[in-house]
Amino acid sequence: IIFVGAQISGGISRSTLYIDNVRITGCAAPADPTLTKSFSPDAVAVGGTSTLTFVLSNPNPLPLMGAAFSDALPAGVEVADPPQASTTCSGRPVWNPTAGDTMLSFSGGTIPADDSCTVHVNVIPTTAGPHPNVSSFISTAQTGTNSSASGLASATLTAILPPTIVKSFVPDTMMAGEAVTMTFIIENPNADVALTGVSFMDMFPTLPGVMAVASPPNPTMEGCGSPIFVPAGPSAISFSRGTIPAGGTCTVQLRVTAPLSGTYTNTTTAV
């Protein structure tokens, strides 16, 4: 028997069909699709690129058509240039984010039976800190809107600023052959994220004479985790594997000496 023009009582969420004067019960409505999302990586430098991925899942033995959702990116996050937008959802999906966009919209996709499909786009953070992001609810033609917790997706992208470093000599004037204390202060400007793998090198100047590590060097470190801090030869030092807590400061000190009178200009590598 073929029925044409069947109506579902009360909308798609009900399971009773009415065809003329014939009532058909026990026709189960399809289960709602679900939506999840993620950033990869979920922590990048300010201005760095992260791939935002949505996963649309279908628990039903038949495809769900007309899948749609939207996503307002949080303040300080926008679509990257190039966006590298793509989807594995079939049907006739509309997914065209452009560089600089902050509102994303997906529609017209088909989610395969008992399976999932994905939607991707590259984004960049323009400000530091955590950027929590929640999408709209997902909907399909057969199920309508899934307004439960499984119908929306949430994830957080954290944007990180690099550390800063300054150095000083105390005293900054000495007699030739004497020793002074060289101090490095490395700051973590991120209030929410610890920095790991902090490193830098300092090649000492060779003019007017060769500045060198003094004997004894008396190295000290504070607020730096458990780094490796060693001379990289008689006229250089190396600092690596440092950890600076969120909003914290790492202080490194070492005694150095210079054999000849004159002005010694000394610059570290980037930290």
mmCIF file with all atom_site columns, N, CA and C in Angstrom, residues 12-84:
data_model
loop_
_atom_site.group_PDB
_atom_site.id
_atom_site.type_symbol
_atom_site.label_atom_id
_atom_site.label_alt_id
_atom_site.label_comp_id
_atom_site.label_asym_id
_atom_site.label_entity_id
_atom_site.label_seq_id
_atom_site.pdbx_PDB_ins_code
_atom_site.Cartn_x
_atom_site.Cartn_y
_atom_site.Cartn_z
_atom_site.occupancy
_atom_site.B_iso_or_equiv
_atom_site.pdbx_formal_charge
_atom_site.auth_seq_id
_atom_site.auth_comp_id
_atom_site.auth_asym_id
_atom_site.auth_atom_id
_atom_site.pdbx_PDB_model_num
ATOM 1   N N  . ILE A 1 12 ? 6.826  17.405 13.297 1.00 0.00 ? 12 ILE A N  1
ATOM 2   C CA . ILE A 1 12 ? 7.759  16.310 13.104 1.00 0.00 ? 12 ILE A CA 1
ATOM 3   C C  . ILE A 1 12 ? 8.157  15.607 14.384 1.00 0.00 ? 12 ILE A C  1
ATOM 4   N N  . SER A 1 13 ? 7.850  16.201 15.534 1.00 0.00 ? 13 SER A N  1
ATOM 5   C CA . SER A 1 13 ? 8.240  15.558 16.774 1.00 0.00 ? 13 SER A CA 1
ATOM 6   C C  . SER A 1 13 ? 7.284  14.460 17.206 1.00 0.00 ? 13 SER A C  1
ATOM 7   N N  . ARG A 1 14 ? 6.114  14.350 16.554 1.00 0.00 ? 14 ARG A N  1
ATOM 8   C CA . ARG A 1 14 ? 5.136  13.319 16.905 1.00 0.00 ? 14 ARG A CA 1
ATOM 9   C C  . ARG A 1 14 ? 5.340  12.064 16.070 1.00 0.00 ? 14 ARG A C  1
ATOM 10  N N  . SER A 1 15 ? 4.661  10.978 16.447 1.00 0.00 ? 15 SER A N  1
ATOM 11  C CA . SER A 1 15 ? 4.829  9.721  15.730 1.00 0.00 ? 15 SER A CA 1
ATOM 12  C C  . SER A 1 15 ? 3.495  9.151  15.277 1.00 0.00 ? 15 SER A C  1
ATOM 13  N N  . THR A 1 16 ? 2.502  9.984  15.049 1.00 0.00 ? 16 THR A N  1
ATOM 14  C CA . THR A 1 16 ? 1.193  9.547  14.554 1.00 0.00 ? 16 THR A CA 1
ATOM 15  C C  . THR A 1 16 ? 0.919  10.194 13.204 1.00 0.00 ? 16 THR A C  1
ATOM 16  N N  . LEU A 1 17 ? 0.584  9.376  12.202 1.00 0.00 ? 17 LEU A N  1
ATOM 17  C CA . LEU A 1 17 ? 0.292  9.868  10.858 1.00 0.00 ? 17 LEU A CA 1
ATOM 18  C C  . LEU A 1 17 ? -1.209 9.873  10.599 1.00 0.00 ? 17 LEU A C  1
ATOM 19  N N  . TYR A 1 18 ? -1.681 10.899 9.906  1.00 0.00 ? 18 TYR A N  1
ATOM 20  C CA . TYR A 1 18 ? -3.079 10.973 9.492  1.00 0.00 ? 18 TYR A CA 1
ATOM 21  C C  . TYR A 1 18 ? -3.122 11.079 7.974  1.00 0.00 ? 18 TYR A C  1
ATOM 22  N N  . ILE A 1 19 ? -3.816 10.118 7.319  1.00 0.00 ? 19 ILE A N  1
ATOM 23  C CA . ILE A 1 19 ? -3.979 10.140 5.869  1.00 0.00 ? 19 ILE A CA 1
ATOM 24  C C  . ILE A 1 19 ? -5.472 10.025 5.590  1.00 0.00 ? 19 ILE A C  1
ATOM 25  N N  . ASP A 1 20 ? -6.081 11.133 5.159  1.00 0.00 ? 20 ASP A N  1
ATOM 26  C CA . ASP A 1 20 ? -7.540 11.201 5.049  1.00 0.00 ? 20 ASP A CA 1
ATOM 27  C C  . ASP A 1 20 ? -8.135 10.832 6.410  1.00 0.00 ? 20 ASP A C  1
ATOM 28  N N  . ASN A 1 21 ? -8.929 9.777  6.454  1.00 0.00 ? 21 ASN A N  1
ATOM 29  C CA . ASN A 1 21 ? -9.521 9.357  7.722  1.00 0.00 ? 21 ASN A CA 1
ATOM 30  C C  . ASN A 1 21 ? -8.811 8.163  8.344  1.00 0.00 ? 21 ASN A C  1
ATOM 31  N N  . VAL A 1 22 ? -7.627 7.839  7.778  1.00 0.00 ? 22 VAL A N  1
ATOM 32  C CA . VAL A 1 22 ? -6.883 6.690  8.287  1.00 0.00 ? 22 VAL A CA 1
ATOM 33  C C  . VAL A 1 22 ? -5.831 7.185  9.280  1.00 0.00 ? 22 VAL A C  1
ATOM 34  N N  . ARG A 1 23 ? -5.827 6.598  10.450 1.00 0.00 ? 23 ARG A N  1
ATOM 35  C CA . ARG A 1 23 ? -4.854 6.954  11.484 1.00 0.00 ? 23 ARG A CA 1
ATOM 36  C C  . ARG A 1 23 ? -3.819 5.834  11.593 1.00 0.00 ? 23 ARG A C  1
ATOM 37  N N  . ILE A 1 24 ? -2.521 6.202  11.478 1.00 0.00 ? 24 ILE A N  1
ATOM 38  C CA . ILE A 1 24 ? -1.432 5.233  11.562 1.00 0.00 ? 24 ILE A CA 1
ATOM 39  C C  . ILE A 1 24 ? -0.559 5.617  12.753 1.00 0.00 ? 24 ILE A C  1
ATOM 40  N N  . THR A 1 25 ? -0.394 4.722  13.704 1.00 0.00 ? 25 THR A N  1
ATOM 41  C CA . THR A 1 25 ? 0.402  5.004  14.901 1.00 0.00 ? 25 THR A CA 1
ATOM 42  C C  . THR A 1 25 ? 1.678  4.165  14.897 1.00 0.00 ? 25 THR A C  1
ATOM 43  N N  . GLY A 1 26 ? 2.591  4.543  15.809 1.00 0.00 ? 26 GLY A N  1
ATOM 44  C CA . GLY A 1 26 ? 3.829  3.773  15.965 1.00 0.00 ? 26 GLY A CA 1
ATOM 45  C C  . GLY A 1 26 ? 4.900  4.110  14.963 1.00 0.00 ? 26 GLY A C  1
ATOM 46  N N  . CYS A 1 27 ? 4.754  5.219  14.257 1.00 0.00 ? 27 CYS A N  1
ATOM 47  C CA . CYS A 1 27 ? 5.787  5.643  13.301 1.00 0.00 ? 27 CYS A CA 1
ATOM 48  C C  . CYS A 1 27 ? 6.767  6.544  14.035 1.00 0.00 ? 27 CYS A C  1
ATOM 49  N N  . ALA A 1 28 ? 7.896  5.992  14.404 1.00 0.00 ? 28 ALA A N  1
ATOM 50  C CA . ALA A 1 28 ? 8.850  6.734  15.241 1.00 0.00 ? 28 ALA A CA 1
ATOM 51  C C  . ALA A 1 28 ? 9.459  7.906  14.480 1.00 0.00 ? 28 ALA A C  1
ATOM 52  N N  . ALA A 1 29 ? 9.547  9.048  15.137 1.00 0.00 ? 29 ALA A N  1
ATOM 53  C CA . ALA A 1 29 ? 10.223 10.204 14.565 1.00 0.00 ? 29 ALA A CA 1
ATOM 54  C C  . ALA A 1 29 ? 11.724 9.987  14.631 1.00 0.00 ? 29 ALA A C  1
ATOM 55  N N  . PRO A 1 30 ? 12.492 10.526 13.687 1.00 0.00 ? 30 PRO A N  1
ATOM 56  C CA . PRO A 1 30 ? 13.945 10.348 13.716 1.00 0.00 ? 30 PRO A CA 1
ATOM 57  C C  . PRO A 1 30 ? 14.556 11.029 14.936 1.00 0.00 ? 30 PRO A C  1
ATOM 58  N N  . ALA A 1 31 ? 15.640 10.453 15.413 1.00 0.00 ? 31 ALA A N  1
ATOM 59  C CA . ALA A 1 31 ? 16.371 11.039 16.541 1.00 0.00 ? 31 ALA A CA 1
ATOM 60  C C  . ALA A 1 31 ? 17.104 12.289 16.082 1.00 0.00 ? 31 ALA A C  1
ATOM 61  N N  . ASP A 1 32 ? 17.300 13.193 17.018 1.00 0.00 ? 32 ASP A N  1
ATOM 62  C CA . ASP A 1 32 ? 17.955 14.457 16.689 1.00 0.00 ? 32 ASP A CA 1
ATOM 63  C C  . ASP A 1 32 ? 19.429 14.244 16.323 1.00 0.00 ? 32 ASP A C  1
ATOM 64  N N  . PRO A 1 33 ? 19.938 15.062 15.391 1.00 0.00 ? 33 PRO A N  1
ATOM 65  C CA . PRO A 1 33 ? 21.378 15.081 15.147 1.00 0.00 ? 33 PRO A CA 1
ATOM 66  C C  . PRO A 1 33 ? 22.081 15.793 16.304 1.00 0.00 ? 33 PRO A C  1
ATOM 67  N N  . THR A 1 34 ? 23.383 15.598 16.399 1.00 0.00 ? 34 THR A N  1
ATOM 68  C CA . THR A 1 34 ? 24.167 16.289 17.428 1.00 0.00 ? 34 THR A CA 1
ATOM 69  C C  . THR A 1 34 ? 25.273 17.098 16.769 1.00 0.00 ? 34 THR A C  1
ATOM 70  N N  . LEU A 1 35 ? 25.768 18.077 17.509 1.00 0.00 ? 35 LEU A N  1
ATOM 71  C CA . LEU A 1 35 ? 26.801 18.972 16.982 1.00 0.00 ? 35 LEU A CA 1
ATOM 72  C C  . LEU A 1 35 ? 27.894 19.154 18.025 1.00 0.00 ? 35 LEU A C  1
ATOM 73  N N  . THR A 1 36 ? 29.147 18.959 17.618 1.00 0.00 ? 36 THR A N  1
ATOM 74  C CA . THR A 1 36 ? 30.298 19.246 18.473 1.00 0.00 ? 36 THR A CA 1
ATOM 75  C C  . THR A 1 36 ? 31.286 20.095 17.685 1.00 0.00 ? 36 THR A C  1
ATOM 76  N N  . LYS A 1 37 ? 32.235 20.710 18.375 1.00 0.00 ? 37 LYS A N  1
ATOM 77  C CA . LYS A 1 37 ? 33.230 21.546 17.701 1.00 0.00 ? 37 LYS A CA 1
ATOM 78  C C  . LYS A 1 37 ? 34.540 21.492 18.459 1.00 0.00 ? 37 LYS A C  1
ATOM 79  N N  . SER A 1 38 ? 35.619 21.862 17.777 1.00 0.00 ? 38 SER A N  1
ATOM 80  C CA . SER A 1 38 ? 36.933 21.915 18.409 1.00 0.00 ? 38 SER A CA 1
ATOM 81  C C  . SER A 1 38 ? 37.839 22.869 17.647 1.00 0.00 ? 38 SER A C  1
ATOM 82  N N  . PHE A 1 39 ? 38.832 23.408 18.356 1.00 0.00 ? 39 PHE A N  1
ATOM 83  C CA . PHE A 1 39 ? 39.894 24.203 17.744 1.00 0.00 ? 39 PHE A CA 1
ATOM 84  C C  . PHE A 1 39 ? 41.174 23.367 17.767 1.00 0.00 ? 39 PHE A C  1
ATOM 85  N N  . SER A 1 40 ? 41.912 23.366 16.656 1.00 0.00 ? 40 SER A N  1
ATOM 86  C CA . SER A 1 40 ? 43.170 22.619 16.603 1.00 0.00 ? 40 SER A CA 1
ATOM 87  C C  . SER A 1 40 ? 44.244 23.451 15.903 1.00 0.00 ? 40 SER A C  1
ATOM 88  N N  . PRO A 1 41 ? 45.290 23.847 16.645 1.00 0.00 ? 41 PRO A N  1
ATOM 89  C CA . PRO A 1 41 ? 45.434 23.666 18.087 1.00 0.00 ? 41 PRO A CA 1
ATOM 90  C C  . PRO A 1 41 ? 44.499 24.593 18.851 1.00 0.00 ? 41 PRO A C  1
ATOM 91  N N  . ASP A 1 42 ? 44.265 24.272 20.139 1.00 0.00 ? 42 ASP A N  1
ATOM 92  C CA . ASP A 1 42 ? 43.346 25.109 20.922 1.00 0.00 ? 42 ASP A CA 1
ATOM 93  C C  . ASP A 1 42 ? 44.060 26.233 21.655 1.00 0.00 ? 42 ASP A C  1
ATOM 94  N N  . ALA A 1 43 ? 45.385 26.331 21.475 1.00 0.00 ? 43 ALA A N  1
ATOM 95  C CA . ALA A 1 43 ? 46.165 27.453 22.007 1.00 0.00 ? 43 ALA A CA 1
ATOM 96  C C  . ALA A 1 43 ? 47.184 27.864 20.954 1.00 0.00 ? 43 ALA A C  1
ATOM 97  N N  . VAL A 1 44 ? 47.120 29.109 20.514 1.00 0.00 ? 44 VAL A N  1
ATOM 98  C CA . VAL A 1 44 ? 48.030 29.624 19.489 1.00 0.00 ? 44 VAL A CA 1
ATOM 99  C C  . VAL A 1 44 ? 48.470 31.032 19.877 1.00 0.00 ? 44 VAL A C  1
ATOM 100 N N  . ALA A 1 45 ? 49.529 31.499 19.237 1.00 0.00 ? 45 ALA A N  1
ATOM 101 C CA . ALA A 1 45 ? 49.954 32.883 19.428 1.00 0.00 ? 45 ALA A CA 1
ATOM 102 C C  . ALA A 1 45 ? 48.911 33.828 18.845 1.00 0.00 ? 45 ALA A C  1
ATOM 103 N N  . VAL A 1 46 ? 48.841 35.032 19.384 1.00 0.00 ? 46 VAL A N  1
ATOM 104 C CA . VAL A 1 46 ? 47.971 36.046 18.794 1.00 0.00 ? 46 VAL A CA 1
ATOM 105 C C  . VAL A 1 46 ? 48.361 36.215 17.324 1.00 0.00 ? 46 VAL A C  1
ATOM 106 N N  . GLY A 1 47 ? 47.387 36.116 16.429 1.00 0.00 ? 47 GLY A N  1
ATOM 107 C CA . GLY A 1 47 ? 47.656 36.179 14.998 1.00 0.00 ? 47 GLY A CA 1
ATOM 108 C C  . GLY A 1 47 ? 47.963 34.839 14.363 1.00 0.00 ? 47 GLY A C  1
ATOM 109 N N  . GLY A 1 48 ? 48.083 33.771 15.205 1.00 0.00 ? 48 GLY A N  1
ATOM 110 C CA . GLY A 1 48 ? 48.327 32.437 14.682 1.00 0.00 ? 48 GLY A CA 1
ATOM 111 C C  . GLY A 1 48 ? 47.044 31.801 14.168 1.00 0.00 ? 48 GLY A C  1
ATOM 112 N N  . THR A 1 49 ? 47.197 30.698 13.438 1.00 0.00 ? 49 THR A N  1
ATOM 113 C CA . THR A 1 49 ? 46.055 30.045 12.797 1.00 0.00 ? 49 THR A CA 1
ATOM 114 C C  . THR A 1 49 ? 45.648 28.785 13.550 1.00 0.00 ? 49 THR A C  1
ATOM 115 N N  . SER A 1 50 ? 44.340 28.636 13.728 1.00 0.00 ? 50 SER A N  1
ATOM 116 C CA . SER A 1 50 ? 43.763 27.430 14.309 1.00 0.00 ? 50 SER A CA 1
ATOM 117 C C  . SER A 1 50 ? 42.630 26.960 13.402 1.00 0.00 ? 50 SER A C  1
ATOM 118 N N  . THR A 1 51 ? 42.474 25.649 13.267 1.00 0.00 ? 51 THR A N  1
ATOM 119 C CA . THR A 1 51 ? 41.392 25.101 12.459 1.00 0.00 ? 51 THR A CA 1
ATOM 120 C C  . THR A 1 51 ? 40.186 24.812 13.343 1.00 0.00 ? 51 THR A C  1
ATOM 121 N N  . LEU A 1 52 ? 39.069 25.452 13.014 1.00 0.00 ? 52 LEU A N  1
ATOM 122 C CA . LEU A 1 52 ? 37.809 25.221 13.712 1.00 0.00 ? 52 LEU A CA 1
ATOM 123 C C  . LEU A 1 52 ? 37.045 24.122 12.970 1.00 0.00 ? 52 LEU A C  1
ATOM 124 N N  . THR A 1 53 ? 36.718 23.058 13.687 1.00 0.00 ? 53 THR A N  1
ATOM 125 C CA . THR A 1 53 ? 36.034 21.914 13.084 1.00 0.00 ? 53 THR A CA 1
ATOM 126 C C  . THR A 1 53 ? 34.719 21.648 13.796 1.00 0.00 ? 53 THR A C  1
ATOM 127 N N  . PHE A 1 54 ? 33.651 21.518 13.020 1.00 0.00 ? 54 PHE A N  1
ATOM 128 C CA . PHE A 1 54 ? 32.338 21.100 13.523 1.00 0.00 ? 54 PHE A CA 1
ATOM 129 C C  . PHE A 1 54 ? 32.089 19.667 13.083 1.00 0.00 ? 54 PHE A C  1
ATOM 130 N N  . VAL A 1 55 ? 31.558 18.855 13.991 1.00 0.00 ? 55 VAL A N  1
ATOM 131 C CA . VAL A 1 55 ? 31.196 17.477 13.658 1.00 0.00 ? 55 VAL A CA 1
ATOM 132 C C  . VAL A 1 55 ? 29.688 17.336 13.801 1.00 0.00 ? 55 VAL A C  1
ATOM 133 N N  . LEU A 1 56 ? 29.012 17.007 12.698 1.00 0.00 ? 56 LEU A N  1
ATOM 134 C CA . LEU A 1 56 ? 27.563 16.818 12.670 1.00 0.00 ? 56 LEU A CA 1
ATOM 135 C C  . LEU A 1 56 ? 27.304 15.314 12.650 1.00 0.00 ? 56 LEU A C  1
ATOM 136 N N  . SER A 1 57 ? 26.604 14.797 13.647 1.00 0.00 ? 57 SER A N  1
ATOM 137 C CA . SER A 1 57 ? 26.403 13.351 13.771 1.00 0.00 ? 57 SER A CA 1
ATOM 138 C C  . SER A 1 57 ? 24.935 12.986 13.630 1.00 0.00 ? 57 SER A C  1
ATOM 139 N N  . ASN A 1 58 ? 24.704 11.843 12.972 1.00 0.00 ? 58 ASN A N  1
ATOM 140 C CA . ASN A 1 58 ? 23.354 11.356 12.705 1.00 0.00 ? 58 ASN A CA 1
ATOM 141 C C  . ASN A 1 58 ? 23.203 9.940  13.266 1.00 0.00 ? 58 ASN A C  1
ATOM 142 N N  . PRO A 1 59 ? 22.357 9.749  14.304 1.00 0.00 ? 59 PRO A N  1
ATOM 143 C CA . PRO A 1 59 ? 22.190 8.413  14.892 1.00 0.00 ? 59 PRO A CA 1
ATOM 144 C C  . PRO A 1 59 ? 21.148 7.557  14.183 1.00 0.00 ? 59 PRO A C  1
ATOM 145 N N  . ASN A 1 60 ? 20.595 8.040  13.083 1.00 0.00 ? 60 ASN A N  1
ATOM 146 C CA . ASN A 1 60 ? 19.488 7.362  12.412 1.00 0.00 ? 60 ASN A CA 1
ATOM 147 C C  . ASN A 1 60 ? 19.966 6.485  11.259 1.00 0.00 ? 60 ASN A C  1
ATOM 148 N N  . PRO A 1 61 ? 19.169 5.456  10.899 1.00 0.00 ? 61 PRO A N  1
ATOM 149 C CA . PRO A 1 61 ? 19.550 4.578  9.783  1.00 0.00 ? 61 PRO A CA 1
ATOM 150 C C  . PRO A 1 61 ? 19.285 5.192  8.414  1.00 0.00 ? 61 PRO A C  1
ATOM 151 N N  . LEU A 1 62 ? 18.769 6.412  8.374  1.00 0.00 ? 62 LEU A N  1
ATOM 152 C CA . LEU A 1 62 ? 18.561 7.122  7.120  1.00 0.00 ? 62 LEU A CA 1
ATOM 153 C C  . LEU A 1 62 ? 19.248 8.484  7.185  1.00 0.00 ? 62 LEU A C  1
ATOM 154 N N  . PRO A 1 63 ? 19.674 9.023  6.055  1.00 0.00 ? 63 PRO A N  1
ATOM 155 C CA . PRO A 1 63 ? 20.339 10.331 6.060  1.00 0.00 ? 63 PRO A CA 1
ATOM 156 C C  . PRO A 1 63 ? 19.405 11.431 6.574  1.00 0.00 ? 63 PRO A C  1
ATOM 157 N N  . LEU A 1 64 ? 19.997 12.457 7.155  1.00 0.00 ? 64 LEU A N  1
ATOM 158 C CA . LEU A 1 64 ? 19.268 13.662 7.557  1.00 0.00 ? 64 LEU A CA 1
ATOM 159 C C  . LEU A 1 64 ? 19.666 14.784 6.619  1.00 0.00 ? 64 LEU A C  1
ATOM 160 N N  . MET A 1 65 ? 18.668 15.421 6.018  1.00 0.00 ? 65 MET A N  1
ATOM 161 C CA . MET A 1 65 ? 18.932 16.447 5.013  1.00 0.00 ? 65 MET A CA 1
ATOM 162 C C  . MET A 1 65 ? 18.669 17.848 5.570  1.00 0.00 ? 65 MET A C  1
ATOM 163 N N  . GLY A 1 66 ? 19.192 18.838 4.865  1.00 0.00 ? 66 GLY A N  1
ATOM 164 C CA . GLY A 1 66 ? 18.960 20.229 5.235  1.00 0.00 ? 66 GLY A CA 1
ATOM 165 C C  . GLY A 1 66 ? 19.601 20.619 6.547  1.00 0.00 ? 66 GLY A C  1
ATOM 166 N N  . ALA A 1 67 ? 20.724 19.992 6.875  1.00 0.00 ? 67 ALA A N  1
ATOM 167 C CA . ALA A 1 67 ? 21.401 20.318 8.132  1.00 0.00 ? 67 ALA A CA 1
ATOM 168 C C  . ALA A 1 67 ? 21.865 21.772 8.119  1.00 0.00 ? 67 ALA A C  1
ATOM 169 N N  . ALA A 1 68 ? 21.652 22.461 9.256  1.00 0.00 ? 68 ALA A N  1
ATOM 170 C CA . ALA A 1 68 ? 22.006 23.881 9.326  1.00 0.00 ? 68 ALA A CA 1
ATOM 171 C C  . ALA A 1 68 ? 22.374 24.260 10.748 1.00 0.00 ? 68 ALA A C  1
ATOM 172 N N  . PHE A 1 69 ? 23.283 25.224 10.857 1.00 0.00 ? 69 PHE A N  1
ATOM 173 C CA . PHE A 1 69 ? 23.637 25.834 12.143 1.00 0.00 ? 69 PHE A CA 1
ATOM 174 C C  . PHE A 1 69 ? 24.380 27.126 11.841 1.00 0.00 ? 69 PHE A C  1
ATOM 175 N N  . SER A 1 70 ? 24.556 27.944 12.853 1.00 0.00 ? 70 SER A N  1
ATOM 176 C CA . SER A 1 70 ? 25.354 29.165 12.718 1.00 0.00 ? 70 SER A CA 1
ATOM 177 C C  . SER A 1 70 ? 26.279 29.284 13.922 1.00 0.00 ? 70 SER A C  1
ATOM 178 N N  . ASP A 1 71 ? 27.258 30.171 13.802 1.00 0.00 ? 71 ASP A N  1
ATOM 179 C CA . ASP A 1 71 ? 28.227 30.348 14.885 1.00 0.00 ? 71 ASP A CA 1
ATOM 180 C C  . ASP A 1 71 ? 28.749 31.777 14.855 1.00 0.00 ? 71 ASP A C  1
ATOM 181 N N  . ALA A 1 72 ? 28.454 32.529 15.913 1.00 0.00 ? 72 ALA A N  1
ATOM 182 C CA . ALA A 1 72 ? 29.009 33.882 16.059 1.00 0.00 ? 72 ALA A CA 1
ATOM 183 C C  . ALA A 1 72 ? 30.340 33.755 16.781 1.00 0.00 ? 72 ALA A C  1
ATOM 184 N N  . LEU A 1 73 ? 31.435 33.997 16.078 1.00 0.00 ? 73 LEU A N  1
ATOM 185 C CA . LEU A 1 73 ? 32.749 33.889 16.697 1.00 0.00 ? 73 LEU A CA 1
ATOM 186 C C  . LEU A 1 73 ? 32.883 34.919 17.822 1.00 0.00 ? 73 LEU A C  1
ATOM 187 N N  . PRO A 1 74 ? 33.616 34.573 18.882 1.00 0.00 ? 74 PRO A N  1
ATOM 188 C CA . PRO A 1 74 ? 33.750 35.508 19.997 1.00 0.00 ? 74 PRO A CA 1
ATOM 189 C C  . PRO A 1 74 ? 34.581 36.727 19.605 1.00 0.00 ? 74 PRO A C  1
ATOM 190 N N  . ALA A 1 75 ? 34.428 37.800 20.344 1.00 0.00 ? 75 ALA A N  1
ATOM 191 C CA . ALA A 1 75 ? 35.219 39.007 20.099 1.00 0.00 ? 75 ALA A CA 1
ATOM 192 C C  . ALA A 1 75 ? 36.702 38.656 20.150 1.00 0.00 ? 75 ALA A C  1
ATOM 193 N N  . GLY A 1 76 ? 37.452 39.146 19.172 1.00 0.00 ? 76 GLY A N  1
ATOM 194 C CA . GLY A 1 76 ? 38.876 38.848 19.121 1.00 0.00 ? 76 GLY A CA 1
ATOM 195 C C  . GLY A 1 76 ? 39.216 37.621 18.313 1.00 0.00 ? 76 GLY A C  1
ATOM 196 N N  . VAL A 1 77 ? 38.243 37.035 17.607 1.00 0.00 ? 77 VAL A N  1
ATOM 197 C CA . VAL A 1 77 ? 38.491 35.885 16.718 1.00 0.00 ? 77 VAL A CA 1
ATOM 198 C C  . VAL A 1 77 ? 37.784 36.151 15.394 1.00 0.00 ? 77 VAL A C  1
ATOM 199 N N  . GLU A 1 78 ? 38.450 35.852 14.290 1.00 0.00 ? 78 GLU A N  1
ATOM 200 C CA . GLU A 1 78 ? 37.865 36.043 12.969 1.00 0.00 ? 78 GLU A CA 1
ATOM 201 C C  . GLU A 1 78 ? 38.391 34.988 12.006 1.00 0.00 ? 78 GLU A C  1
ATOM 202 N N  . VAL A 1 79 ? 37.724 34.869 10.865 1.00 0.00 ? 79 VAL A N  1
ATOM 203 C CA . VAL A 1 79 ? 38.144 33.907 9.855  1.00 0.00 ? 79 VAL A CA 1
ATOM 204 C C  . VAL A 1 79 ? 39.493 34.323 9.285  1.00 0.00 ? 79 VAL A C  1
ATOM 205 N N  . ALA A 1 80 ? 40.368 33.334 9.103  1.00 0.00 ? 80 ALA A N  1
ATOM 206 C CA . ALA A 1 80 ? 41.727 33.588 8.634  1.00 0.00 ? 80 ALA A CA 1
ATOM 207 C C  . ALA A 1 80 ? 41.758 33.867 7.136  1.00 0.00 ? 80 ALA A C  1
ATOM 208 N N  . ASP A 1 81 ? 42.898 34.350 6.672  1.00 0.00 ? 81 ASP A N  1
ATOM 209 C CA . ASP A 1 81 ? 43.136 34.577 5.254  1.00 0.00 ? 81 ASP A CA 1
ATOM 210 C C  . ASP A 1 81 ? 44.349 33.733 4.831  1.00 0.00 ? 81 ASP A C  1
ATOM 211 N N  . PRO A 1 82 ? 44.160 32.654 4.061  1.00 0.00 ? 82 PRO A N  1
ATOM 212 C CA . PRO A 1 82 ? 42.898 32.198 3.468  1.00 0.00 ? 82 PRO A CA 1
ATOM 213 C C  . PRO A 1 82 ? 42.068 31.382 4.459  1.00 0.00 ? 82 PRO A C  1
ATOM 214 N N  . PRO A 1 83 ? 40.747 31.300 4.242  1.00 0.00 ? 83 PRO A N  1
ATOM 215 C CA . PRO A 1 83 ? 39.888 30.583 5.184  1.00 0.00 ? 83 PRO A CA 1
ATOM 216 C C  . PRO A 1 83 ? 40.068 29.067 5.164  1.00 0.00 ? 83 PRO A C  1
ATOM 217 N N  . GLN A 1 84 ? 40.422 28.517 4.002  1.00 0.00 ? 84 GLN A N  1
ATOM 218 C CA . GLN A 1 84 ? 40.539 27.060 3.839  1.00 0.00 ? 84 GLN A CA 1
ATOM 219 C C  . GLN A 1 84 ? 39.256 26.358 4.286  1.00 0.00 ? 84 GLN A C  1
#
